[in-house]
CSV table of C-alpha atoms in Angstrom, one decimal:
chain,number,residue,atom,x,y,z
A,67,ASN,CA,-96.0,3.3,-129.5
A,68,ALA,CA,-95.4,1.8,-126.2
A,69,GLY,CA,-94.6,4.7,-123.0
A,70,VAL,CA,-91.6,4.9,-120.6
A,71,MET,CA,-91.6,1.6,-118.9
A,72,GLN,CA,-90.0,1.2,-115.5
A,73,ASN,CA,-89.5,-2.0,-113.8
A,74,PRO,CA,-90.2,-3.6,-110.7
A,75,ARG,CA,-93.2,-1.5,-110.2
A,76,HIS,CA,-92.3,-2.5,-106.4
A,77,LEU,CA,-89.4,-3.0,-104.7
A,78,VAL,CA,-88.7,-4.5,-101.3
A,79,ARG,CA,-85.1,-4.7,-99.9
A,80,ARG,CA,-83.7,-4.9,-96.3
A,81,ARG,CA,-81.4,-2.5,-94.9
A,82,GLY,CA,-77.8,-3.0,-96.5
A,83,GLN,CA,-79.0,-4.9,-99.7
A,84,GLU,CA,-78.8,-3.4,-103.3
A,85,ALA,CA,-81.8,-1.9,-105.3
A,86,ARG,CA,-81.5,-2.1,-109.0
A,87,LEU,CA,-84.6,0.2,-110.9
A,88,ARG,CA,-84.7,-0.3,-114.7
A,89,CYS,CA,-86.4,2.5,-117.2
A,90,SER,CA,-86.8,1.9,-121.0
A,91,PRO,CA,-87.7,5.0,-122.6
A,92,MET,CA,-90.4,5.6,-125.4
A,93,LYS,CA,-89.2,4.6,-128.9
A,94,GLY,CA,-87.0,7.2,-130.3
A,95,HIS,CA,-86.1,9.1,-127.0
A,96,SER,CA,-82.6,9.1,-126.2
A,97,HIS,CA,-82.9,11.2,-123.3
A,98,VAL,CA,-83.6,9.9,-119.8
A,99,TYR,CA,-84.2,11.5,-116.6
A,100,TRP,CA,-84.5,9.8,-112.9
A,101,TYR,CA,-86.6,11.9,-110.3
A,102,ARG,CA,-87.4,10.7,-107.0
A,103,GLN,CA,-90.5,11.4,-104.9
A,104,LEU,CA,-90.5,11.1,-101.3
A,105,PRO,CA,-93.8,10.5,-99.5
A,106,GLU,CA,-96.2,13.5,-99.7
A,107,GLU,CA,-93.6,15.6,-101.7
A,108,GLY,CA,-92.8,16.6,-105.0
A,109,LEU,CA,-90.7,15.0,-107.6
A,110,LYS,CA,-87.1,15.7,-107.3
A,111,PHE,CA,-84.4,15.7,-110.3
A,112,MET,CA,-81.8,13.2,-110.2
A,113,VAL,CA,-80.0,12.4,-112.9
A,114,TYR,CA,-79.8,13.1,-116.5
A,115,LEU,CA,-78.6,10.5,-118.9
A,116,GLN,CA,-77.8,10.0,-122.5
A,117,LYS,CA,-77.1,7.0,-124.3
A,118,GLU,CA,-73.6,5.9,-122.6
A,119,ASN,CA,-73.2,9.0,-121.1
A,120,ILE,CA,-74.3,11.0,-117.7
A,121,ILE,CA,-74.5,14.7,-118.5
A,122,ASP,CA,-76.2,15.9,-115.6
A,123,GLU,CA,-75.7,13.9,-112.1
A,124,SER,CA,-76.2,17.0,-110.1
A,125,GLY,CA,-79.2,15.8,-107.9
A,126,MET,CA,-77.8,12.3,-106.9
A,127,PRO,CA,-76.7,11.5,-103.6
A,128,LYS,CA,-72.7,11.5,-104.0
A,129,GLU,CA,-72.9,7.6,-102.0
A,130,ARG,CA,-74.2,4.6,-102.7
A,131,PHE,CA,-76.0,6.1,-105.8
A,132,SER,CA,-75.0,5.0,-109.7
A,133,ALA,CA,-77.1,5.5,-112.8
A,134,GLU,CA,-76.3,4.5,-116.4
A,135,PHE,CA,-77.9,4.1,-119.8
A,136,PRO,CA,-75.9,1.8,-121.6
A,137,LYS,CA,-75.7,1.7,-125.6
A,138,GLU,CA,-77.8,-1.5,-125.5
A,139,GLY,CA,-80.7,-2.3,-123.0
A,140,PRO,CA,-82.6,0.4,-120.2
A,141,SER,CA,-81.1,2.6,-118.0
A,142,ILE,CA,-80.5,1.2,-114.6
A,143,LEU,CA,-80.7,3.2,-111.4
A,144,ARG,CA,-78.6,1.5,-109.1
A,145,ILE,CA,-79.1,2.3,-104.8
A,146,GLN,CA,-76.5,0.4,-103.2
A,147,GLN,CA,-76.7,-0.7,-99.4
A,148,VAL,CA,-79.9,0.6,-99.0
A,149,VAL,CA,-81.6,2.4,-95.9
A,150,ARG,CA,-84.7,3.5,-94.4
A,151,GLY,CA,-84.3,7.1,-96.1
A,152,ASP,CA,-84.2,5.8,-99.6
A,153,SER,CA,-88.1,4.5,-99.3
A,154,ALA,CA,-89.6,6.6,-102.2
A,155,ALA,CA,-91.3,6.5,-105.6
A,156,TYR,CA,-88.6,6.8,-108.6
A,157,PHE,CA,-89.6,7.9,-111.5
A,158,CYS,CA,-88.2,7.7,-114.9
A,159,ALA,CA,-88.8,10.3,-117.8
A,160,SER,CA,-87.6,10.3,-121.3
A,161,SER,CA,-87.6,12.9,-124.1
A,162,PRO,CA,-86.3,13.0,-128.0
A,163,SER,CA,-84.6,16.3,-127.0
A,164,ASN,CA,-83.0,18.3,-124.1
A,165,ASP,CA,-84.1,21.8,-124.9
A,166,ARG,CA,-86.2,24.3,-123.5
A,167,GLY,CA,-89.5,22.9,-124.8
A,168,GLY,CA,-88.8,19.5,-124.5
A,169,THR,CA,-91.8,17.7,-122.7
A,170,GLN,CA,-90.8,14.6,-120.4
A,171,TYR,CA,-93.0,11.4,-120.5
A,172,PHE,CA,-92.8,9.7,-117.4
A,173,GLY,CA,-93.3,6.0,-116.5
A,174,PRO,CA,-95.2,4.3,-113.8
A,175,GLY,CA,-92.4,4.8,-111.1
A,176,THR,CA,-91.0,2.2,-109.0
A,177,ARG,CA,-91.9,2.4,-105.4
A,178,LEU,CA,-89.1,1.0,-103.4
A,179,LEU,CA,-89.3,0.2,-99.6
A,180,VAL,CA,-86.6,-0.3,-97.3
A,181,LEU,CA,-87.4,-2.6,-94.1
F,48,ALA,CA,-84.7,29.7,-103.2
F,49,GLN,CA,-88.2,28.1,-104.2
F,50,THR,CA,-88.8,28.4,-107.7
F,51,VAL,CA,-92.1,27.0,-108.3
F,52,THR,CA,-94.9,27.7,-105.5
F,53,GLN,CA,-98.3,26.0,-105.4
F,54,SER,CA,-100.0,27.6,-102.2
F,55,GLN,CA,-103.0,25.4,-101.6
F,56,PRO,CA,-102.1,21.9,-100.3
F,57,GLU,CA,-105.5,20.5,-100.4
F,58,MET,CA,-108.8,21.6,-102.4
F,59,SER,CA,-112.0,20.1,-102.4
F,60,VAL,CA,-114.9,20.7,-105.6
F,61,GLN,CA,-118.1,19.8,-106.1
F,62,GLU,CA,-118.4,17.1,-109.2
F,63,ALA,CA,-119.7,19.3,-112.1
F,64,GLU,CA,-118.0,22.7,-110.2
F,65,THR,CA,-115.4,24.8,-111.5
F,66,VAL,CA,-111.9,24.7,-109.5
F,67,THR,CA,-108.8,26.9,-109.9
F,68,LEU,CA,-105.4,25.8,-108.9
F,69,SER,CA,-102.6,28.4,-108.1
F,70,CYS,CA,-98.9,28.2,-109.1
F,71,THR,CA,-96.5,30.9,-108.8
F,72,TYR,CA,-92.7,30.4,-110.0
F,73,ASP,CA,-89.7,32.8,-110.3
F,74,THR,CA,-87.3,33.2,-112.7
F,75,SER,CA,-85.1,35.8,-114.9
F,76,GLU,CA,-85.7,34.0,-118.3
F,77,SER,CA,-88.3,35.5,-120.6
F,78,ASN,CA,-88.5,32.3,-122.8
F,79,TYR,CA,-89.1,29.4,-120.8
F,80,TYR,CA,-92.0,26.4,-120.6
F,81,LEU,CA,-94.5,25.6,-117.7
F,82,PHE,CA,-96.2,22.5,-117.0
F,83,TRP,CA,-99.2,21.0,-115.0
F,84,TYR,CA,-99.0,17.4,-114.2
F,85,LYS,CA,-101.6,15.2,-112.6
F,86,GLN,CA,-101.0,12.1,-110.5
F,87,PRO,CA,-103.6,10.1,-109.4
F,88,PRO,CA,-103.6,7.2,-106.9
F,89,SER,CA,-102.2,5.1,-108.9
F,90,ARG,CA,-99.5,7.6,-108.8
F,91,GLN,CA,-98.6,7.7,-113.0
F,92,MET,CA,-97.6,10.8,-113.6
F,93,ILE,CA,-99.9,12.5,-116.4
F,94,LEU,CA,-99.3,15.4,-118.3
F,95,VAL,CA,-102.2,17.5,-118.3
F,96,ILE,CA,-101.4,20.5,-120.0
F,97,ARG,CA,-98.0,22.8,-121.4
F,98,GLN,CA,-98.0,26.4,-121.8
F,99,GLU,CA,-95.0,28.3,-124.0
F,100,ALA,CA,-93.9,31.7,-122.0
F,101,TYR,CA,-93.4,33.1,-125.7
F,102,LYS,CA,-97.2,32.6,-126.5
F,103,GLN,CA,-100.0,35.1,-124.9
F,104,GLN,CA,-102.8,32.7,-125.7
F,105,ASN,CA,-103.6,30.6,-122.4
F,106,ALA,CA,-103.0,26.6,-123.2
F,107,THR,CA,-106.7,24.8,-123.2
F,108,GLU,CA,-106.8,21.1,-123.4
F,109,ASN,CA,-111.0,20.2,-123.1
F,110,ARG,CA,-112.0,21.2,-119.7
F,111,PHE,CA,-108.5,22.0,-118.4
F,112,SER,CA,-107.0,25.6,-119.3
F,113,VAL,CA,-104.5,27.9,-117.6
F,114,ASN,CA,-104.4,31.2,-116.6
F,115,PHE,CA,-100.7,32.5,-117.7
F,116,GLN,CA,-99.8,35.9,-116.3
F,117,LYS,CA,-96.5,36.2,-117.3
F,118,ALA,CA,-95.5,40.0,-115.4
F,119,ALA,CA,-97.0,38.5,-112.4
F,120,LYS,CA,-95.5,34.7,-112.7
F,121,SER,CA,-98.4,33.0,-112.2
F,122,PHE,CA,-99.7,29.7,-114.0
F,123,SER,CA,-103.2,28.7,-112.7
F,124,LEU,CA,-104.8,25.9,-113.6
F,125,LYS,CA,-108.8,25.7,-114.1
F,126,ILE,CA,-110.6,22.7,-114.4
F,127,SER,CA,-114.0,23.2,-115.4
F,128,ASP,CA,-117.1,20.7,-114.9
F,129,SER,CA,-115.0,18.5,-112.5
F,130,GLN,CA,-115.4,14.7,-112.5
F,131,LEU,CA,-114.5,12.0,-110.0
F,132,GLY,CA,-111.6,11.1,-112.3
F,133,ASP,CA,-109.9,14.5,-111.6
F,134,THR,CA,-109.2,13.3,-107.7
F,135,ALA,CA,-105.5,13.6,-107.6
F,136,MET,CA,-102.4,15.0,-107.1
F,137,TYR,CA,-101.7,18.2,-109.2
F,138,PHE,CA,-98.1,19.8,-109.6
F,139,CYS,CA,-96.8,22.5,-111.4
F,140,ALA,CA,-93.2,22.6,-113.3
F,141,PHE,CA,-91.2,24.9,-114.6
F,142,MET,CA,-88.9,23.9,-117.0
F,143,LYS,CA,-85.1,25.5,-115.7
F,144,LEU,CA,-81.8,25.7,-117.1
F,145,THR,CA,-79.1,24.5,-114.7
F,146,SER,CA,-75.9,23.4,-115.0
F,147,GLY,CA,-76.5,23.1,-119.0
F,148,THR,CA,-79.5,20.9,-118.4
F,149,TYR,CA,-83.0,21.6,-119.0
F,150,LYS,CA,-84.9,19.9,-115.9
F,151,TYR,CA,-88.2,20.2,-114.5
F,152,ILE,CA,-88.7,22.1,-111.0
F,153,PHE,CA,-91.6,20.9,-109.5
F,154,GLY,CA,-94.0,22.5,-106.8
F,155,THR,CA,-95.2,20.7,-104.0
F,156,GLY,CA,-98.5,19.8,-105.1
F,157,THR,CA,-102.3,20.5,-104.5
F,158,ARG,CA,-104.3,17.3,-103.5
F,159,LEU,CA,-107.6,18.0,-105.4
F,160,LYS,CA,-110.9,16.1,-103.9
F,161,VAL,CA,-114.0,16.1,-106.2
F,162,LEU,CA,-116.9,15.4,-104.2
F,163,ALA,CA,-120.1,13.5,-105.5
């Protein structure tokens, strides 16, 4: 059973470009979460999605960031017009349910560097 | 307000020795889950151990065990017989219900170095 897949693993963008990060959850998992980790910090929740629905985007910046989890295909985190402050590791996690005890399984992360 | 606090930014331990990483948290809930994750230099997040608050027994996974003190809201991780491969950042996490969603709240991490 393959784990959570993320690609690309490393992404370099110039200021003003778009970054598109992909996440394929574990087989059988329909709940996807995106977290951001700034250098030397812990992970911070950004958004929680189920298929075709954004459930909770309370941790996502209001501008330039968007996320989707279509019926078919991976979840996408999109950052438009990137700035240097967007440089971070972005982790995707998945779980079979969203309940009090649901362990979230993390992908390897995408390291975004904005030049 | 900080929900999860890891007060030790860095620690080191000699190979084969035992080390304890501390974590405290804040909640008004009575039923919840706590986790320890390991992040080695590869930066992959690896689940180390999970504790259910309603269980009295401390969780154990091989060389890793926790000391869960519910009244004190403390959740420390003990690593026995430390190995070089244990060198990593360790994050304590609390699963919190916020805005109708269960999500992880992570501490700021403890960087552990195992010395040969």
